[in-house]
XYZ file of C-alpha atoms in Angstrom:
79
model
C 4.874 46.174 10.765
C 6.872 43.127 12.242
C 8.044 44.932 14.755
C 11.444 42.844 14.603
C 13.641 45.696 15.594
C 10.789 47.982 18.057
C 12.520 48.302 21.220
C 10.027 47.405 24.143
C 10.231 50.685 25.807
C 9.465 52.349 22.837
C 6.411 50.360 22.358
C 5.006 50.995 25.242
C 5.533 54.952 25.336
C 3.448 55.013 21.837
C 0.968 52.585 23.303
C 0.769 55.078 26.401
C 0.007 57.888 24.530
C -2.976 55.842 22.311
C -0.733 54.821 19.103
C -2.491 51.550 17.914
C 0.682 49.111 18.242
C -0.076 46.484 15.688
C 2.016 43.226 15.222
C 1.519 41.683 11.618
C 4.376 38.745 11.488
C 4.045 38.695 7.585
C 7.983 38.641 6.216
C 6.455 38.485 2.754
C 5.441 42.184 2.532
C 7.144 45.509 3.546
C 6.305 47.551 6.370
C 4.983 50.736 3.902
C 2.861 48.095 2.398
C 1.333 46.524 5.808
C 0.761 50.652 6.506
C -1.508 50.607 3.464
C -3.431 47.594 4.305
C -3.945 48.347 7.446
C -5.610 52.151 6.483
C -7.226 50.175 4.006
C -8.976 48.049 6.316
C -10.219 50.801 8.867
C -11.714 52.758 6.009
C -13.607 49.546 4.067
C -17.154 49.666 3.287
C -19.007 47.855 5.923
C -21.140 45.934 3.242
C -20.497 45.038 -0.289
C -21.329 47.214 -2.740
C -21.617 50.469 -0.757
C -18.995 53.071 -1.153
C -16.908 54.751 1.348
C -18.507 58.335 1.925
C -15.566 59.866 2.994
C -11.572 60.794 1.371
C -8.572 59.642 3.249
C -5.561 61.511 2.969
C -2.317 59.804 3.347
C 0.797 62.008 3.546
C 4.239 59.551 2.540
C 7.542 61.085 3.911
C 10.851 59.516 3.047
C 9.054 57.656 0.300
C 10.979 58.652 -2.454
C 14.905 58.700 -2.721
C 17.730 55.937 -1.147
C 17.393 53.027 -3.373
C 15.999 52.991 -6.210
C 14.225 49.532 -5.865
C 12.397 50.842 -2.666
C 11.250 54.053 -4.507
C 9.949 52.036 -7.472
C 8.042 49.498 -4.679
C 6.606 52.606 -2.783
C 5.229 54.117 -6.249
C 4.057 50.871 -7.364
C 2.114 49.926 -3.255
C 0.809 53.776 -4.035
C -0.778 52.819 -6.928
């Protein structure tokens, strides 16, 4: 995500324990939605064409529920 309200500490106990801490300044997009790109990137084919030989699994908690206009954006970065 933007990371705008990580406290340092907390970074670096995640970092310590080998949680990928990943800065992406975008304020155009939602955190859930830099999430998605980011699995989406790790898990591209490596050439054109050729399809990914393997399933990821992505388990969502706390997508669903609160406001209404973040439910509908989850469902909709989902799809």
């Amino acid at each position: 995500g933007d990371l705008d309200s990580l406290r340092p500490e907390v970074q670096e106990y995640y970092a310590s324990v080998g949680v990928d801490v990943v800065h992406d300044p975008d304020q155009n997009s939602t955190d859930f939605g830099k999430c998605l790109d980011y699995i989406q990137k790790q898990y591209r084919p490596s050439s054109p064409g050729k399809l990914v030989d393997h399933v990821v699994t992505i388990f969502v908690y706390n997508a669903l529920g609160g406001r209404v206009d973040h439910t509908f954006h989850s469902i909709h970065q989902l799809h």
